[in-house]
Amino acid sequence: GQNIDQPTEMTATEGAIVQINCTYQTSGFNGLFWYQQHAGEAPTFLSYNVLDGLEEKGRFSSFLSRSKGYSYLLLKELQMKDSASYLCAVREVPVTYNTDKLIFGTGTRLQVFP
Amino acid sequence: DSGVTQTPKHLITATGQRVTLRCSPRSGDLSVYWYQQSLDQGLQFLIQYYNGEERAKGNILERFSAQQFPDLHSELNLSSLELGDSALYFCASSVLGKEAGELFFGEGSRLTVL
């Protein structure tokens, strides 16, 4: 079966660092994605990992350990606008299957306080 | 702006009715995905079309159906509506064959069933 787990809610202070964890158990694995979703809006792509290790993109970094079925999203220098839900998603099959279908976790709602 | 267009943005209807949601993918994207997001739930994959053909199917109810037309726009038909069908319905598109094949989401159609 498919299972992607994330904490439901997190809070942090402006300027701080926060780490959002994601564990997954899926029938296949061909990449892990992080999306940001502000309330009532469309999810927007943040990062992609397919090999073990850390990918850094500005204030955001994402880490993957395939052997542990684990990923985290690290947000640095938090800003008020970072208050949003962060969705972890797994692509189970290779792109040669003609699908980029993603299986999503329920998301982590992050609140940033001044 | 992701380039994916969804209409209508909001829809209010009664139980037992039927509605059609429409999606136009990004220019050049052949693949369209439909997701349902209920309150406090993650994005649930419904169905994917690729160049007019059904490619992947998720937890889509029999009361729901979809199709993709020759101009690549897609429609999701929801019939015999129930209160529990109230949700945000997102359409996404992707460029297949790209390693980090992220999905680009439209703004969603918010369906309220009364």
XYZ file of N, CA and C in Angstrom:
684
model
N 0.815 -1.197 0.000
C 0.000 0.000 0.000
C 0.844 1.239 0.000
N 0.162 2.376 0.066
C 0.851 3.658 0.030
C 0.624 4.376 1.351
N 1.682 4.929 1.903
C 1.562 5.670 3.135
C 2.619 6.760 3.158
N 2.167 7.987 3.241
C 3.087 9.119 3.332
C 2.685 9.911 4.564
N 3.601 10.023 5.516
C 3.298 10.659 6.798
C 4.071 11.953 6.992
N 3.348 12.948 7.458
C 3.929 14.242 7.804
C 3.251 14.733 9.075
N 3.943 15.570 9.858
C 3.241 16.169 10.994
C 2.114 17.064 10.482
N 1.048 17.147 11.265
C -0.128 17.903 10.822
C 0.125 19.407 10.877
N 0.721 19.850 11.980
C 0.939 21.288 12.154
C 2.287 21.550 12.803
N 2.861 22.689 12.457
C 4.091 23.158 13.101
C 3.999 24.674 13.231
N 4.682 25.188 14.231
C 4.774 26.639 14.391
C 6.235 27.025 14.523
N 6.557 28.237 14.097
C 7.925 28.730 14.184
C 7.894 30.249 14.224
N 9.042 30.811 14.531
C 9.157 32.260 14.652
C 9.865 32.832 13.428
N 9.450 33.999 13.047
C 10.083 34.705 11.939
C 11.600 34.763 12.134
N 12.341 34.430 11.077
C 13.793 34.445 11.140
C 14.425 33.136 11.565
N 13.618 32.226 12.070
C 14.126 30.944 12.554
C 14.271 29.941 11.414
N 14.682 28.725 11.799
C 14.795 27.603 10.861
C 13.788 26.535 11.280
N 13.121 25.915 10.318
C 12.193 24.837 10.640
C 12.435 23.667 9.698
N 12.290 22.469 10.233
C 12.467 21.244 9.450
C 11.163 20.454 9.450
N 10.647 20.164 8.289
C 9.403 19.413 8.141
C 9.765 18.030 7.620
N 9.422 17.019 8.398
C 9.779 15.648 8.051
C 8.677 14.941 7.285
N 9.096 13.968 6.504
C 8.164 13.162 5.709
C 8.712 11.741 5.644
N 7.897 10.768 6.011
C 8.279 9.377 5.819
C 7.297 8.746 4.849
N 7.803 7.826 4.054
C 6.940 7.232 3.040
C 7.151 5.731 2.934
N 6.071 5.070 2.596
C 6.110 3.651 2.243
C 5.226 3.521 1.020
N 5.836 3.314 -0.124
C 5.085 3.231 -1.368
C 5.519 1.989 -2.133
N 4.704 1.589 -3.094
C 4.990 0.368 -3.844
C 6.182 0.548 -4.772
N 6.495 1.759 -5.118
C 7.660 2.061 -5.940
C 8.169 3.433 -5.573
N 9.350 3.775 -6.060
C 9.872 5.115 -5.781
C 10.660 5.605 -6.981
N 10.269 6.782 -7.455
C 11.004 7.407 -8.541
C 11.040 8.916 -8.365
N 11.181 9.336 -7.130
C 11.341 10.766 -6.882
C 10.415 11.253 -5.781
N 10.915 12.204 -5.019
C 10.123 12.808 -3.950
C 10.055 14.313 -4.195
N 8.861 14.850 -4.055
C 8.601 16.254 -4.355
C 8.073 16.959 -3.112
N 8.398 18.219 -3.006
C 7.790 19.086 -1.994
C 7.064 20.226 -2.710
N 5.849 20.469 -2.238
C 5.034 21.554 -2.763
C 4.624 22.473 -1.618
N 4.433 23.732 -1.943
C 3.888 24.695 -0.995
C 2.469 25.038 -1.426
N 1.562 25.113 -0.453
C 0.184 25.475 -0.786
C -0.353 26.468 0.235
N -0.596 27.693 -0.206
C -1.281 28.648 0.645
C -2.764 28.319 0.641
N -3.425 28.662 1.732
C -4.821 28.285 1.944
C -5.683 28.679 0.751
N -6.405 27.708 0.203
C -7.318 27.964 -0.895
C -6.674 28.204 -2.238
N -5.355 28.020 -2.301
C -4.654 28.275 -3.557
C -4.069 26.991 -4.143
N -3.488 27.115 -5.323
C -2.889 25.971 -5.988
C -1.562 25.603 -5.336
N -1.246 24.316 -5.273
C 0.093 23.910 -4.833
C 1.129 24.384 -5.839
N 2.277 24.809 -5.336
C 3.371 25.215 -6.222
C 4.620 24.407 -5.878
N 5.344 24.019 -6.897
C 6.508 23.160 -6.772
C 7.641 23.862 -6.034
N 8.242 23.135 -5.078
C 9.385 23.676 -4.350
C 10.673 22.938 -4.683
N 10.618 21.580 -4.596
C 11.873 20.847 -4.749
C 11.615 19.419 -5.174
N 12.703 18.795 -5.649
C 12.647 17.425 -6.144
C 13.932 16.711 -5.751
N 13.783 15.493 -5.201
C 14.935 14.640 -4.890
C 14.670 13.256 -5.453
N 15.675 12.703 -6.117
C 15.550 11.309 -6.553
C 16.733 10.490 -6.051
N 17.849 11.153 -5.784
C 19.017 10.492 -5.198
C 19.183 10.939 -3.758
N 19.865 10.107 -2.968
C 20.103 10.458 -1.570
C 20.923 11.736 -1.473
N 20.584 12.533 -0.476
C 21.376 13.725 -0.232
C 20.543 14.968 -0.143
N 21.236 16.075 -0.113
C 20.626 17.371 0.108
C 20.597 18.185 -1.188
N 19.445 18.769 -1.476
C 19.305 19.704 -2.585
C 18.976 21.070 -2.003
N 19.776 22.068 -2.368
C 19.567 23.396 -1.810
C 19.089 24.343 -2.888
N 18.083 25.144 -2.509
C 17.530 26.119 -3.439
C 17.151 27.358 -2.643
N 18.094 28.276 -2.541
C 17.841 29.503 -1.799
C 17.615 29.223 -0.322
N 16.516 29.707 0.212
C 16.226 29.506 1.644
C 15.702 28.104 1.933
N 15.354 27.373 0.868
C 14.776 26.048 1.048
C 15.786 24.964 0.659
N 15.810 23.877 1.459
C 16.627 22.714 1.141
C 15.778 21.483 1.361
N 16.048 20.439 0.598
C 15.326 19.189 0.804
C 16.325 18.050 0.814
N 16.075 17.106 1.715
C 16.966 15.961 1.923
C 16.200 14.672 1.676
N 16.904 13.664 1.165
C 16.287 12.367 0.915
C 17.210 11.245 1.369
N 16.607 10.249 2.054
C 17.272 8.986 2.331
C 16.345 7.884 1.846
N 16.688 7.276 0.725
C 15.816 6.255 0.147
C 15.779 5.003 1.008
N 16.907 4.639 1.609
C 16.944 3.418 2.427
C 16.052 3.548 3.658
N 15.888 4.766 4.152
C 15.049 4.987 5.329
C 13.642 5.433 4.962
N 13.370 5.662 3.693
C 12.043 6.157 3.303
C 11.739 7.478 3.971
N 12.688 8.390 3.916
C 12.618 9.608 4.724
C 13.098 10.811 3.933
N 12.402 11.903 4.131
C 12.799 13.169 3.538
C 12.490 14.286 4.515
N 13.178 15.387 4.379
C 12.788 16.583 5.110
C 12.953 17.813 4.237
N 12.153 18.797 4.560
C 12.246 20.118 3.931
C 12.717 21.085 5.004
N 13.782 21.802 4.706
C 14.364 22.750 5.652
C 14.116 24.164 5.146
N 13.495 24.969 5.959
C 13.226 26.350 5.594
C 14.036 27.253 6.519
N 14.871 28.087 5.948
C 15.725 28.984 6.725
C 15.202 30.408 6.648
N 15.631 31.224 7.613
C 15.278 32.656 7.623
C 13.782 32.842 7.350
N 12.996 32.181 8.170
C 11.556 32.166 7.943
C 10.971 33.559 7.831
N 10.015 33.682 6.908
C 9.293 34.920 6.712
C 7.804 34.653 6.922
N 7.064 35.706 7.206
C 5.623 35.542 7.451
C 4.945 34.885 6.257
N 5.416 35.200 5.047
C 4.789 34.645 3.852
C 5.021 33.141 3.697
N 5.907 32.570 4.540
C 6.127 31.132 4.495
C 5.016 30.365 5.215
N 4.124 31.060 5.875
C 2.964 30.410 6.503
C 2.117 29.792 5.398
N 2.054 28.471 5.403
C 1.390 27.736 4.329
C 1.400 26.261 4.706
N 0.789 25.452 3.866
C 0.913 23.999 4.010
C 2.023 23.511 3.088
N 2.769 22.531 3.570
C 3.865 21.954 2.798
C 3.545 20.484 2.565
N 3.470 20.131 1.297
C 3.026 18.810 0.880
C 4.197 17.989 0.386
N 4.326 16.797 0.942
C 5.322 15.830 0.504
C 4.618 14.882 -0.471
N 5.272 14.563 -1.580
C 4.640 13.710 -2.585
C 5.673 12.779 -3.202
N 5.240 11.588 -3.544
C 6.120 10.583 -4.134
C 5.631 10.212 -5.524
N 6.565 10.118 -6.461
C 6.271 9.552 -7.778
C 6.727 8.104 -7.728
N 5.789 7.197 -7.967
C 6.079 5.786 -7.755
C 6.748 5.113 -8.940
N 6.448 5.588 -10.143
C 6.910 4.853 -11.316
C 7.833 5.725 -12.163
N 8.673 5.097 -12.970
C 9.576 5.874 -13.830
C 8.803 6.685 -14.862
N 9.436 7.729 -15.354
C 8.771 8.605 -16.321
C 8.444 7.880 -17.614
N 9.135 6.757 -17.867
C 8.871 6.002 -19.083
C 7.481 5.364 -19.073
N 6.826 5.377 -17.931
C 5.466 4.841 -17.850
C 4.441 5.865 -18.322
N 4.914 6.983 -18.816
C 4.013 8.022 -19.308
C 3.065 8.540 -18.249
N 3.566 8.634 -17.034
C 2.788 9.285 -16.007
C 3.709 9.976 -15.008
N 3.346 11.150 -14.607
C 4.026 11.853 -13.533
C 3.127 11.902 -12.300
N 2.210 10.932 -12.220
C 1.260 10.903 -11.107
C 2.006 10.949 -9.787
N 1.559 11.802 -8.882
C 2.144 11.920 -7.559
C 1.151 11.466 -6.501
N 1.679 10.798 -5.490
C 0.895 10.436 -4.317
C 1.293 11.425 -3.219
N 0.323 12.130 -2.673
C 0.590 13.187 -1.706
C 0.323 12.752 -0.271
N 1.121 13.268 0.645
C 0.801 13.201 2.059
C -0.285 14.229 2.357
N -0.757 14.245 3.591
C -1.841 15.153 3.957
C -1.356 16.587 4.185
N -0.043 16.782 4.220
C 0.490 18.129 4.327
C 0.748 18.559 5.755
N 1.685 19.478 5.909
C 2.019 20.057 7.202
C 1.698 21.543 7.149
N 0.818 21.984 8.045
C 0.458 23.398 8.081
C 1.444 24.136 8.967
N 2.204 25.031 8.375
C 3.209 25.799 9.108
C 2.689 27.207 9.371
N 2.754 27.598 10.633
C 2.408 28.969 10.999
C 3.670 29.668 11.483
N 3.956 30.804 10.874
C 5.117 31.602 11.270
C 4.616 32.812 12.038
N 5.156 32.989 13.242
C 4.754 34.104 14.094
C 5.855 35.158 14.150
N 5.460 36.432 14.337
C 6.469 37.507 14.404
C 7.325 37.367 15.650
N 1.351 32.415 -11.936
C 0.421 31.786 -12.876
C 1.077 30.542 -13.496
N 0.474 29.370 -13.219
C 1.056 28.114 -13.683
C 0.827 27.880 -15.166
N -0.150 28.556 -15.743
C -0.503 28.318 -17.130
C -1.621 27.310 -17.294
N -2.046 26.688 -16.195
C -3.171 25.752 -16.220
C -4.427 26.527 -15.834
N -5.458 26.397 -16.639
C -6.683 27.164 -16.423
C -7.839 26.241 -16.066
N -8.526 26.592 -14.982
C -9.678 25.800 -14.561
C -10.903 26.688 -14.453
N -12.031 26.148 -14.895
C -13.309 26.833 -14.719
C -14.378 25.825 -14.341
N -15.376 26.222 -13.552
C -15.482 27.507 -12.877
C -14.619 27.535 -11.625
N -14.400 28.677 -11.061
C -13.622 28.769 -9.827
C -14.453 28.347 -8.625
N -15.717 28.676 -8.664
C -16.618 28.309 -7.580
C -17.901 27.761 -8.181
N -18.485 26.783 -7.481
C -19.713 26.172 -7.955
C -20.505 25.705 -6.748
N -21.761 26.113 -6.675
C -22.636 25.670 -5.597
C -23.815 24.968 -6.239
N -24.094 23.756 -5.748
C -25.178 22.984 -6.330
C -25.835 22.133 -5.257
N -26.849 21.397 -5.625
C -27.602 20.599 -4.657
C -27.282 19.114 -4.809
N -27.579 18.365 -3.776
C -27.379 16.916 -3.851
C -28.193 16.334 -4.996
N -27.616 15.316 -5.624
C -28.283 14.657 -6.735
C -28.008 15.273 -8.084
N -27.420 16.467 -8.093
C -27.164 17.155 -9.354
C -25.880 16.651 -10.006
N -25.646 17.189 -11.216
C -24.452 16.841 -11.979
C -23.740 18.122 -12.373
N -22.395 18.108 -12.295
C -21.615 19.272 -12.690
C -20.455 18.835 -13.571
N -19.940 19.777 -14.329
C -18.776 19.537 -15.171
C -17.722 20.579 -14.870
N -16.529 20.128 -14.583
C -15.389 20.999 -14.331
C -14.461 20.915 -15.542
N -13.919 22.058 -15.903
C -13.115 22.129 -17.118
C -11.683 22.552 -16.818
N -10.753 22.010 -17.591
C -9.329 22.305 -17.388
C -8.621 22.427 -18.727
N -7.830 23.472 -18.866
C -6.949 23.605 -20.029
C -5.508 23.523 -19.544
N -4.733 22.575 -20.040
C -3.352 22.416 -19.559
C -2.443 23.518 -20.093
N -1.228 23.550 -19.582
C -0.226 24.464 -20.095
C 0.026 24.159 -21.563
N 0.385 25.195 -22.297
C 0.679 25.014 -23.710
C 1.781 23.981 -23.882
N 1.510 22.962 -24.687
C 2.514 21.943 -24.953
C 2.441 20.718 -24.059
N 1.722 20.820 -22.938
C 1.604 19.659 -22.050
C 0.507 18.735 -22.573
N 0.841 17.454 -22.713
C -0.127 16.495 -23.235
C -0.886 15.777 -22.127
N -0.384 15.882 -20.904
C -0.921 15.093 -19.802
C -1.690 15.958 -18.827
N -2.858 15.480 -18.427
C -3.706 16.188 -17.475
C -4.049 15.250 -16.318
N -3.987 15.778 -15.110
C -4.280 15.010 -13.901
C -5.393 15.721 -13.138
N -6.274 14.936 -12.527
C -7.310 15.500 -11.659
C -7.081 15.021 -10.232
N -7.167 15.969 -9.303
C -7.016 15.682 -7.882
C -8.200 16.280 -7.124
N -8.551 15.626 -6.029
C -9.592 16.130 -5.132
C -8.948 16.447 -3.792
N -9.290 17.609 -3.235
C -8.773 17.979 -1.911
C -9.943 18.384 -1.028
N -10.274 17.495 -0.102
C -11.338 17.791 0.854
C -10.745 18.513 2.046
N -11.623 19.087 2.863
C -11.173 19.859 4.017
C -10.253 19.011 4.876
N -9.087 19.561 5.195
C -8.115 18.898 6.074
C -7.620 17.560 5.534
N -7.786 17.340 4.248
C -7.244 16.118 3.667
C -6.241 16.464 2.593
N -5.413 15.533 2.299
C -4.409 15.740 1.259
C -5.012 15.659 -0.114
N -4.175 15.885 -1.084
C -4.599 15.781 -2.475
C -4.760 14.312 -2.837
N -5.976 13.958 -3.256
C -6.255 12.581 -3.641
C -6.284 12.504 -5.165
N -5.437 11.634 -5.711
C -5.372 11.479 -7.158
C -6.640 10.790 -7.674
N -7.230 11.354 -8.706
C -8.437 10.771 -9.290
C -8.120 10.044 -10.589
N -7.566 10.775 -11.564
C -7.379 10.182 -12.878
C -6.406 11.029 -13.683
N -5.734 10.367 -14.662
C -4.814 11.053 -15.566
C -5.158 10.702 -17.001
N -5.071 11.692 -17.869
C -5.194 11.479 -19.307
C -3.910 11.943 -19.979
N -3.535 11.194 -21.009
C -2.353 11.553 -21.795
C -2.753 11.531 -23.255
N -2.718 12.684 -23.871
C -3.013 12.814 -25.299
C -4.326 12.127 -25.668
N -5.321 12.324 -24.830
C -6.656 11.831 -25.126
C -6.990 10.464 -24.561
N -5.986 9.772 -24.028
C -6.240 8.428 -23.508
C -6.049 8.377 -21.993
N -6.881 7.590 -21.348
C -6.714 7.410 -19.913
C -5.407 6.676 -19.650
N -4.607 7.223 -18.710
C -3.285 6.651 -18.475
C -3.159 6.059 -17.073
N -3.766 6.673 -16.100
C -3.690 6.180 -14.725
C -4.986 6.527 -14.008
N -5.370 5.637 -13.111
C -6.622 5.827 -12.393
C -6.375 5.670 -10.905
N -6.955 6.557 -10.137
C -6.809 6.495 -8.685
C -8.137 6.170 -8.045
N -8.389 6.821 -6.921
C -9.610 6.545 -6.158
C -10.788 7.346 -6.698
N -11.117 7.133 -7.927
C -12.212 7.887 -8.538
C -13.501 7.089 -8.433
N -14.533 7.756 -7.920
C -15.815 7.094 -7.751
C -16.447 6.799 -9.115
N -17.310 5.812 -9.144
C -18.004 5.467 -10.396
C -18.916 6.596 -10.850
N -19.365 7.429 -9.919
C -20.224 8.574 -10.259
C -19.430 9.683 -10.971
N -18.112 9.558 -10.947
C -17.249 10.569 -11.567
C -16.675 9.999 -12.860
N -16.530 10.854 -13.839
C -15.890 10.432 -15.077
C -15.127 11.617 -15.651
N -14.199 11.317 -16.529
C -13.407 12.386 -17.126
C -13.104 12.032 -18.564
N -12.714 13.032 -19.322
C -12.238 12.799 -20.673
C -11.307 13.929 -21.068
N -10.478 13.642 -22.073
C -9.595 14.656 -22.628
C -9.892 14.761 -24.106
N -10.063 15.966 -24.576
C -10.500 16.221 -25.937
C -9.300 16.423 -26.870
N -9.530 16.386 -28.195
C -8.412 16.557 -29.145
C -7.616 17.841 -28.946
N -8.255 18.902 -28.441
C -7.482 20.133 -28.197
C -6.770 20.087 -26.845
N -6.811 18.950 -26.181
C -6.125 18.614 -24.927
C -6.794 19.150 -23.674
N -7.867 19.925 -23.794
C -8.535 20.309 -22.572
C -9.257 19.088 -22.007
N -9.520 19.126 -20.730
C -10.127 17.983 -20.065
C -11.348 18.430 -19.281
N -12.278 17.525 -19.109
C -13.456 17.784 -18.299
C -13.637 16.655 -17.290
N -14.004 17.043 -16.076
C -14.323 16.091 -15.019
C -15.799 16.222 -14.733
N -16.526 15.133 -14.920
C -17.964 15.123 -14.705
C -18.277 14.442 -13.379
N -19.038 15.126 -12.555
C -19.421 14.600 -11.245
C -20.945 14.509 -11.226
N -21.471 13.312 -10.990
C -22.918 13.147 -11.038
C -23.450 12.597 -9.716
N -24.784 12.649 -9.584
C -25.461 12.182 -8.359
C -24.723 12.705 -7.127
N -24.511 13.992 -7.115
C -23.663 14.599 -6.102
C -24.172 14.380 -4.686
N -23.211 14.172 -3.802
C -23.491 13.995 -2.382
C -22.783 15.093 -1.600
N -23.207 15.282 -0.356
C -22.596 16.319 0.468
C -21.084 16.130 0.564
N -20.669 14.875 0.654
C -19.246 14.559 0.799
C -18.398 14.859 -0.419
N -19.044 15.202 -1.519
C -18.276 15.558 -2.717
C -17.806 17.004 -2.680
N -18.262 17.743 -1.701
C -17.800 19.127 -1.546
C -16.293 19.119 -1.317
N -15.577 19.833 -2.168
C -14.113 19.795 -2.112
C -13.555 20.779 -3.124
N -12.228 20.922 -3.062
C -11.495 21.634 -4.112
C -11.035 20.599 -5.114
N -11.316 20.837 -6.372
C -10.879 19.922 -7.418
C -9.793 20.627 -8.231
N -8.613 20.020 -8.222
C -7.482 20.598 -8.935
C -7.189 19.799 -10.190
N -6.814 20.533 -11.202
C -6.288 19.950 -12.419
C -4.805 20.312 -12.468
N -4.002 19.403 -12.981
C -2.580 19.679 -13.145
C -2.138 19.157 -14.499
N -1.046 19.705 -15.002
C -0.487 19.168 -16.239
C 1.022 19.017 -16.077
N 1.608 18.234 -16.941
C 3.048 18.023 -16.866
C 3.618 17.748 -18.248
N 4.945 17.946 -18.334
C 5.683 17.579 -19.528
C 6.263 16.209 -19.260
N 5.729 15.188 -19.852
C 6.243 13.848 -19.608
C 7.623 13.678 -20.217
N 8.421 12.839 -19.569
C 9.752 12.563 -20.080
C 10.833 13.407 -19.453
N 10.423 14.365 -18.646
C 11.400 15.209 -17.962
C 11.723 14.583 -16.616
N 12.980 14.508 -16.240
C 13.385 13.834 -15.019
C 12.635 14.377 -13.788
N 12.734 15.652 -13.570
C 11.998 16.258 -12.445
C 10.663 16.724 -12.978
N 9.821 15.750 -13.294
C 8.558 16.088 -13.948
C 7.517 16.584 -12.989
N 7.729 17.819 -12.509
C 6.764 18.333 -11.558
C 5.432 18.604 -12.230
N 4.384 18.559 -11.409
C 3.042 18.887 -11.873
C 2.801 20.378 -11.669
N 2.137 20.980 -12.647
C 1.741 22.385 -12.561
C 0.234 22.409 -12.331
N -0.170 23.024 -11.232
C -1.566 22.993 -10.823
C -2.308 24.252 -11.222
N -3.578 24.050 -11.592
C -4.467 25.181 -11.771
C -4.949 25.694 -10.425
N -5.739 26.777 -10.459
C -6.207 27.415 -9.238
C -7.319 26.632 -8.545
N -7.842 25.637 -9.207
C -8.841 24.790 -8.592
C -10.268 25.250 -8.822
N -11.188 24.311 -8.699
C -12.623 24.599 -8.727
C -13.196 24.177 -7.379
N -13.765 25.147 -6.659
C -14.324 24.830 -5.346
C -15.781 24.456 -5.511
N -16.096 23.201 -5.212
C -17.464 22.694 -5.344
C -18.101 22.603 -3.967
N -19.257 23.204 -3.838
C -20.039 23.107 -2.610
C -21.356 22.438 -2.943
N -21.643 21.320 -2.269
C -22.891 20.595 -2.477
C -23.767 20.810 -1.245
N -24.954 21.365 -1.463
C -25.844 21.678 -0.340
C -27.010 20.691 -0.250
